[in-house]
Coordinates of N, CA and C in Angstrom, one line a residue:
E1 N -11.7 6.5 -20.5 CA -12.5 6.3 -21.2 C -13.3 7.3 -20.0
D2 N -13.9 6.4 -19.6 CA -15.5 6.3 -19.0 C -15.4 6.2 -17.5
G3 N -14.4 7.2 -17.1 CA -14.2 7.2 -15.4 C -14.3 5.8 -14.5
S4 N -14.1 4.5 -15.9 CA -13.5 3.2 -14.5 C -12.5 3.3 -14.7
F5 N -12.0 2.1 -13.4 CA -10.5 1.6 -13.6 C -10.7 -0.3 -12.7
K6 N -9.7 -0.2 -13.2 CA -9.9 -2.0 -13.1 C -8.1 -2.3 -12.1
I7 N -9.0 -3.4 -11.0 CA -7.5 -3.4 -10.1 C -7.4 -5.4 -10.9
W8 N -6.7 -6.1 -11.2 CA -5.5 -7.0 -11.7 C -5.1 -7.3 -10.5
D9 N -5.2 -9.1 -10.2 CA -3.8 -10.1 -9.8 C -3.8 -10.9 -10.6
L10 N -1.9 -9.6 -10.6 CA -1.0 -10.6 -11.5 C -0.2 -12.0 -11.1
T11 N -0.7 -12.8 -9.5 CA 0.0 -13.4 -9.6 C -0.7 -14.3 -10.3
Q12 N -0.9 -14.3 -10.8 CA -2.4 -15.4 -11.9 C -1.3 -15.3 -12.9
I13 N -0.6 -14.6 -12.6 CA 1.4 -15.0 -14.7 C 2.3 -15.8 -13.9
K14 N 2.9 -16.5 -13.9 CA 3.8 -17.6 -13.6 C 4.7 -17.5 -15.4
P15 N 6.0 -17.5 -14.2 CA 7.0 -17.9 -15.9 C 6.9 -19.3 -16.5
N16 N 6.9 -17.9 -17.9 CA 7.3 -19.8 -18.9 C 8.8 -20.3 -18.2
K17 N 8.5 -21.3 -18.0 CA 9.7 -22.2 -17.7 C 9.8 -22.9 -19.1
K18 N 9.9 -23.0 -20.0 CA 9.7 -24.1 -21.3 C 11.7 -23.3 -21.8
P19 N 12.3 -25.1 -21.6 CA 13.6 -24.8 -22.5 C 14.3 -23.3 -23.5
E20 N 13.4 -23.6 -24.4 CA 13.9 -22.7 -25.4 C 13.4 -21.1 -25.2
A21 N 12.4 -20.9 -23.6 CA 12.9 -19.5 -23.4 C 13.8 -19.7 -22.4
A22 N 14.4 -20.3 -21.7 CA 15.6 -20.2 -21.1 C 16.8 -20.1 -21.4
S23 N 16.8 -20.9 -22.9 CA 18.4 -20.2 -23.7 C 18.2 -18.9 -24.1
S24 N 16.8 -18.4 -24.6 CA 17.6 -16.8 -24.1 C 17.2 -15.6 -23.8
P25 N 17.9 -15.1 -23.0 CA 17.8 -14.5 -22.0 C 17.3 -13.3 -22.0
S26 N 17.2 -12.9 -23.2 CA 17.1 -11.6 -23.7 C 15.8 -11.4 -23.7
S27 N 14.8 -12.6 -24.0 CA 13.5 -12.5 -23.8 C 12.9 -13.7 -22.8
S28 N 12.2 -12.7 -22.3 CA 11.3 -13.1 -21.2 C 9.9 -13.2 -21.1
S29 N 9.5 -13.8 -21.1 CA 8.4 -14.7 -21.7 C 7.4 -15.2 -20.4
C30 N 5.6 -14.7 -20.2 CA 5.2 -15.3 -19.3 C 3.8 -16.0 -19.8
L31 N 3.3 -16.8 -18.7 CA 2.9 -17.9 -18.7 C 1.2 -17.2 -17.7
I32 N 0.4 -17.1 -19.3 CA -1.0 -17.2 -18.2 C -1.9 -18.7 -17.7
T33 N -1.9 -18.8 -16.7 CA -2.7 -19.8 -16.3 C -4.1 -19.9 -16.8
H34 N -4.9 -18.8 -15.9 CA -5.6 -18.1 -16.2 C -6.5 -17.6 -17.3
S35 N -7.1 -17.1 -17.2 CA -8.2 -15.6 -18.2 C -7.8 -15.6 -16.5
L36 N -7.2 -14.1 -17.8 CA -6.7 -13.0 -16.7 C -8.3 -12.0 -16.7
E37 N -8.7 -12.4 -15.9 CA -10.0 -10.6 -15.2 C -9.7 -10.0 -13.9
P38 N -10.3 -9.0 -14.1 CA -9.6 -8.1 -12.9 C -10.5 -8.6 -12.2
I39 N -10.3 -8.7 -11.2 CA -10.5 -9.0 -9.5 C -11.7 -7.9 -9.3
A40 N -11.9 -6.6 -10.0 CA -12.5 -5.2 -9.2 C -13.0 -4.9 -10.4
H41 N -13.8 -3.7 -10.7 CA -14.1 -2.6 -11.6 C -14.2 -1.7 -10.9
F42 N -14.4 -1.0 -10.7 CA -14.2 0.8 -10.2 C -15.0 1.2 -11.0
R43 N -15.8 1.3 -10.9 CA -17.0 3.3 -11.8 C -17.2 3.7 -11.0
W44 N -16.6 4.8 -10.7 CA -17.2 5.8 -9.7 C -16.8 6.9 -10.3
H45 N -15.4 7.8 -11.0 CA -15.6 9.0 -11.8 C -16.0 9.1 -12.9
D46 N -17.0 10.4 -13.1 CA -17.5 11.0 -14.1 C -16.3 10.8 -15.1
K47 N -15.5 11.0 -15.4 CA -14.4 11.4 -16.4 C -13.3 10.3 -15.9
P48 N -12.5 10.8 -17.7 CA -11.2 9.3 -18.0 C -10.3 10.0 -16.6
I49 N -9.6 8.5 -16.5 CA -8.7 8.7 -15.2 C -7.6 9.7 -15.7
T50 N -6.7 10.0 -15.1 CA -6.1 11.3 -15.0 C -4.6 10.5 -14.5
S51 N -4.7 9.6 -14.0 CA -3.1 9.6 -13.0 C -4.2 8.3 -11.9
L52 N -2.8 7.7 -11.1 CA -3.1 6.4 -10.3 C -1.8 6.5 -9.8
D53 N -1.9 6.3 -8.2 CA -0.8 5.8 -7.9 C -0.9 5.2 -6.4
W54 N -0.1 3.4 -6.5 CA -0.6 3.1 -5.3 C 0.9 3.2 -3.8
H55 N 0.4 2.9 -2.9 CA 0.9 3.9 -1.6 C 2.6 2.9 -1.6
P56 N 3.3 3.7 -1.1 CA 4.2 3.4 -1.3 C 4.7 2.5 0.1
T57 N 3.9 1.9 1.1 CA 3.7 1.0 2.2 C 2.6 0.1 2.5
D58 N 1.4 0.2 2.3 CA 0.5 0.0 1.7 C -0.4 -0.5 0.7
E59 N 0.0 -2.1 0.4 CA -0.3 -2.3 -1.0 C -1.3 -2.2 -0.7
S60 N -2.5 -2.8 -0.4 CA -3.7 -1.9 -1.0 C -4.5 -1.2 -0.4
V61 N -4.1 0.2 -0.8 CA -4.1 1.6 -0.9 C -3.8 2.3 -2.3
L62 N -5.2 2.2 -2.8 CA -4.9 3.1 -4.4 C -5.4 4.9 -4.2
M63 N -5.3 5.6 -4.4 CA -5.0 6.7 -5.0 C -5.5 7.9 -6.5
V64 N -6.5 7.5 -7.0 CA -6.4 7.7 -8.4 C -7.8 9.6 -8.3
S65 N -7.4 9.7 -9.5 CA -7.5 11.1 -10.3 C -8.2 11.7 -11.7
S66 N -9.1 12.1 -11.8 CA -9.9 12.1 -12.8 C -9.7 13.4 -13.3
A67 N -10.3 13.3 -14.4 CA -10.9 14.5 -15.6 C -12.0 15.5 -14.4
D68 N -12.6 14.6 -14.1 CA -14.0 15.3 -13.4 C -13.8 16.0 -12.4
H69 N -12.1 16.5 -12.1 CA -11.6 17.1 -11.1 C -11.9 16.6 -9.5
R70 N -12.3 15.6 -9.5 CA -12.0 15.1 -8.0 C -10.4 13.5 -8.7
L71 N -10.3 13.9 -6.9 CA -9.2 12.7 -6.3 C -9.4 12.1 -5.2
S72 N -9.6 10.3 -6.0 CA -10.6 9.0 -4.5 C -8.9 8.5 -3.9
I73 N -9.1 8.2 -3.0 CA -8.4 6.8 -2.4 C -8.7 6.2 -2.0
W74 N -8.9 4.9 -1.9 CA -9.2 3.6 -2.1 C -8.4 2.8 -0.9
D75 N -9.1 1.8 -0.6 CA -8.3 0.9 0.3 C -9.3 -0.1 0.4
L76 N -8.2 -1.1 -0.7 CA -8.7 -2.4 -1.7 C -9.1 -3.6 -0.5
S77 N -8.6 -3.0 0.5 CA -8.6 -4.1 2.6 C -9.9 -3.9 3.2
L78 N -10.8 -3.1 2.2 CA -12.0 -2.7 3.1 C -13.3 -3.3 2.3
E79 N -14.0 -4.5 3.5 CA -14.7 -4.8 2.8 C -16.4 -4.9 3.2
K80 N -17.5 -4.6 2.7 CA -18.3 -4.1 3.1 C -19.0 -5.8 4.5
D81 N -19.4 -4.4 5.9 CA -19.7 -5.5 6.7 C -22.0 -5.4 6.8
D82 N -21.9 -7.0 6.2 CA -23.9 -7.4 6.7 C -24.0 -7.0 7.6
D83 N -25.0 -5.9 8.2 CA -25.3 -6.2 8.6 C -26.0 -7.4 9.3
P84 N -25.8 -7.7 10.6 CA -26.0 -9.6 11.0 C -27.1 -10.2 11.1
L85 N -28.3 -8.9 11.4 CA -30.0 -8.4 11.9 C -30.0 -8.8 10.9
N86 N -29.7 -8.3 9.4 CA -30.8 -8.6 8.9 C -30.4 -9.9 7.4
A87 N -29.0 -9.4 7.7 CA -28.6 -10.9 6.8 C -28.2 -12.4 7.4
Q88 N -29.4 -12.7 7.0 CA -29.7 -14.1 7.5 C -29.7 -14.8 6.2
E89 N -27.9 -15.3 5.3 CA -28.0 -15.7 4.1 C -27.7 -17.6 4.7
T90 N -27.8 -18.1 3.3 CA -28.4 -19.6 3.6 C -26.4 -20.6 2.8
N91 N -26.5 -20.8 2.6 CA -25.1 -21.5 2.3 C -25.2 -21.4 0.6
T92 N -26.4 -21.3 0.2 CA -26.4 -21.2 -1.2 C -26.1 -20.0 -1.6
D93 N -27.0 -18.5 -0.6 CA -25.9 -17.3 -1.2 C -24.6 -17.6 -0.7
V94 N -24.9 -18.3 0.2 CA -22.6 -17.9 0.3 C -22.7 -18.5 -1.2
K95 N -22.9 -19.6 -1.9 CA -21.9 -20.0 -2.8 C -21.6 -19.3 -4.0
K96 N -22.8 -18.9 -4.0 CA -23.2 -17.8 -5.5 C -22.2 -16.7 -5.0
K97 N -22.2 -16.0 -4.1 CA -21.6 -14.7 -3.8 C -19.8 -15.4 -4.0
K98 N -19.6 -16.2 -3.7 CA -18.3 -17.1 -3.8 C -17.8 -17.3 -5.0
K99 N -19.3 -17.7 -5.8 CA -18.8 -17.6 -7.8 C -18.9 -16.8 -8.3
K100 N -19.4 -15.0 -7.9 CA -18.7 -13.8 -7.9 C -16.8 -13.6 -8.2
K101 N -16.3 -13.4 -9.7 CA -15.1 -12.8 -9.9 C -15.2 -10.9 -9.1
T102 N -15.8 -10.5 -10.1 CA -15.3 -9.4 -10.0 C -16.0 -7.9 -9.7
Q103 N -15.3 -7.6 -8.5 CA -16.6 -6.6 -7.7 C -16.8 -5.2 -8.2
D104 N -18.0 -5.1 -9.0 CA -18.6 -4.3 -9.9 C -18.8 -3.2 -8.7
I105 N -18.2 -1.3 -8.9 CA -18.5 -0.2 -7.6 C -19.7 0.2 -8.7
S106 N -20.3 0.4 -9.7 CA -20.9 1.2 -9.9 C -22.9 1.5 -9.8
S107 N -23.2 0.2 -9.0 CA -24.2 0.8 -7.6 C -24.3 1.0 -7.4
L108 N -22.7 1.7 -6.6 CA -23.2 2.6 -5.7 C -22.7 3.8 -5.6
N109 N -23.8 4.4 -7.0 CA -22.7 5.3 -7.0 C -24.5 6.0 -6.9
N110 N -25.4 5.8 -6.3 CA -26.5 6.6 -6.6 C -27.4 6.8 -5.2
K111 N -27.5 7.5 -5.4 CA -28.7 8.2 -4.3 C -29.2 7.4 -2.8
S112 N -29.2 7.2 -1.8 CA -29.7 6.4 -1.4 C -31.3 7.5 -0.9
Q113 N -31.9 6.1 0.1 CA -33.2 6.8 1.0 C -33.0 8.4 0.8
S114 N -33.3 9.1 1.4 CA -32.7 9.7 3.1 C -32.2 11.3 2.3
G115 N -31.7 10.3 1.2 CA -31.3 11.6 0.3 C -29.9 12.1 0.0
T116 N -29.1 11.2 1.3 CA -27.5 11.6 0.8 C -26.3 10.4 0.4
E117 N -25.9 10.9 -0.3 CA -25.0 10.2 -1.0 C -24.2 8.9 -0.7
S118 N -24.4 7.8 -1.4 CA -23.7 6.3 -0.9 C -22.7 6.1 -1.8
Y119 N -21.6 5.9 -0.4 CA -20.7 5.9 -1.1 C -19.7 4.4 -0.7
P120 N -19.2 4.4 -1.8 CA -18.7 2.7 -1.7 C -17.4 2.3 -0.7
V121 N -17.6 1.2 0.2 CA -16.8 0.9 1.4 C -15.3 1.3 0.7
N122 N -14.8 0.6 -0.3 CA -13.2 0.8 -0.4 C -13.3 2.2 -0.4
L123 N -14.0 3.5 -0.6 CA -13.5 4.5 -0.8 C -12.8 5.3 0.9
Y124 N -11.8 5.7 1.0 CA -11.4 5.9 1.7 C -11.4 7.1 1.5
F125 N -11.0 7.8 1.5 CA -11.3 9.4 1.0 C -11.2 10.0 -0.5
L126 N -11.6 11.7 -0.3 CA -12.4 12.2 -1.9 C -12.2 13.6 -1.7
H127 N -10.8 14.0 -2.3 CA -10.9 15.1 -2.5 C -11.1 16.0 -3.8
Q128 N -11.8 17.4 -3.6 CA -12.2 17.9 -4.4 C -11.5 19.1 -4.0
G129 N -12.0 20.7 -5.6 CA -11.6 21.8 -4.7 C -10.6 21.8 -6.3
Q130 N -9.8 21.3 -6.8 CA -8.7 21.5 -7.9 C -9.5 21.3 -9.3
R131 N -9.2 22.0 -10.5 CA -9.6 21.8 -11.4 C -8.4 21.5 -12.4
D132 N -9.2 20.1 -13.1 CA -8.3 19.7 -14.6 C -7.0 19.5 -13.3
L133 N -7.3 18.3 -13.0 CA -6.3 17.4 -12.1 C -5.4 16.3 -12.6
K134 N -4.1 16.5 -12.8 CA -3.5 16.3 -14.4 C -2.3 14.7 -13.5
E135 N -1.5 14.5 -11.8 CA -1.0 13.6 -11.8 C -1.2 13.8 -9.8
V136 N -0.9 12.1 -9.7 CA -1.1 12.4 -8.2 C -0.3 11.7 -7.4
S137 N 0.4 11.0 -6.3 CA 1.2 10.7 -6.1 C 1.0 11.0 -5.2
F138 N 1.5 9.5 -3.9 CA 2.2 9.5 -2.7 C 4.0 9.6 -2.3
H139 N 3.7 10.5 -1.3 CA 5.4 11.3 -1.4 C 5.8 9.9 -0.2
P140 N 6.7 9.3 -1.1 CA 7.6 8.3 -0.8 C 8.3 8.1 0.7
E141 N 8.0 9.1 1.6 CA 9.5 9.5 2.8 C 8.4 9.6 3.5
L142 N 7.2 10.7 3.7 CA 6.1 10.8 4.3 C 5.0 10.5 4.3
N143 N 5.2 10.1 5.6 CA 3.7 8.2 5.2 C 2.4 9.7 5.4
G144 N 1.5 8.9 4.1 CA 0.0 9.3 3.9 C -0.3 11.0 3.3
M145 N 1.2 11.5 3.2 CA 1.1 12.3 2.5 C 1.4 12.4 1.7
C146 N 0.1 13.4 -0.1 CA -0.8 13.4 -0.6 C 0.1 14.2 -1.9
V147 N 0.1 14.7 -2.7 CA 0.3 15.7 -4.0 C -0.3 15.3 -5.0
S148 N -0.5 16.1 -5.4 CA -1.4 16.5 -5.9 C -1.2 17.5 -7.5
T149 N -0.7 17.2 -8.6 CA -0.5 18.7 -9.0 C -2.4 19.5 -9.7
A150 N -2.3 19.7 -10.6 CA -3.6 20.6 -11.2 C -3.6 22.0 -12.1
E151 N -4.2 22.3 -12.7 CA -4.4 23.3 -13.5 C -4.3 24.7 -12.2
T152 N -4.8 24.3 -11.4 CA -4.8 25.0 -10.2 C -3.6 25.5 -9.6
G153 N -3.4 24.7 -9.7 CA -1.6 24.4 -8.9 C -1.2 23.1 -8.2
F154 N -0.6 23.0 -7.4 CA -0.1 21.7 -6.9 C -1.0 22.5 -4.7
Q155 N -1.1 21.3 -4.6 CA -1.6 20.9 -3.2 C -1.0 19.6 -2.8
M156 N -0.4 19.6 -1.3 CA 0.2 18.7 -0.5 C -1.3 18.3 0.2
F157 N -1.1 18.1 0.5 CA -2.0 17.2 2.5 C -2.1 16.0 2.9
H158 N -2.5 15.7 3.8 CA -2.6 14.5 4.5 C -4.0 14.1 5.0
P159 N -4.4 13.0 4.5 CA -6.0 13.0 5.3 C -5.3 12.0 6.9
V160 N -6.8 12.5 7.5 CA -6.7 12.2 8.4 C -6.6 10.7 9.1
N161 N -7.2 10.1 8.2 CA -8.1 8.3 8.5 C -6.8 7.2 7.6
L162 N -5.9 8.1 6.9 CA -4.1 8.0 5.9 C -3.5 7.2 7.0

């Protein structure tokens, strides 16, 4: 409802190998080996998320629509490239960064000093112009083709960088 979405690493969930679970084939149980916390929390949209879809062939690409009339495509494999001239990190700084488990994108939603918007490094594409977006989907056969439905109709588009 707050316009954010989270990503979890489901490889942390392991099948339960207890004998009583194996005797009952209809009951499937899982054992969570760690506290299941999100690996990323994206606070980009201003209103509730209405739909999301993972890319059919690229497991790091996710498309999200929101009631704020925006459709965003995220590439989770992209990382911030620190400027090597200004980034003189010590070993302690690197250790502190490794301890941080959740990537929070909310701080990237503000204006930069030049007056232009700052965009999160993972934001791959932003589509606007449809009112009341309801559903988004990647086309299963046409690689990179996106389909969105809204109050104003449906659109099919192919971002150049996808």
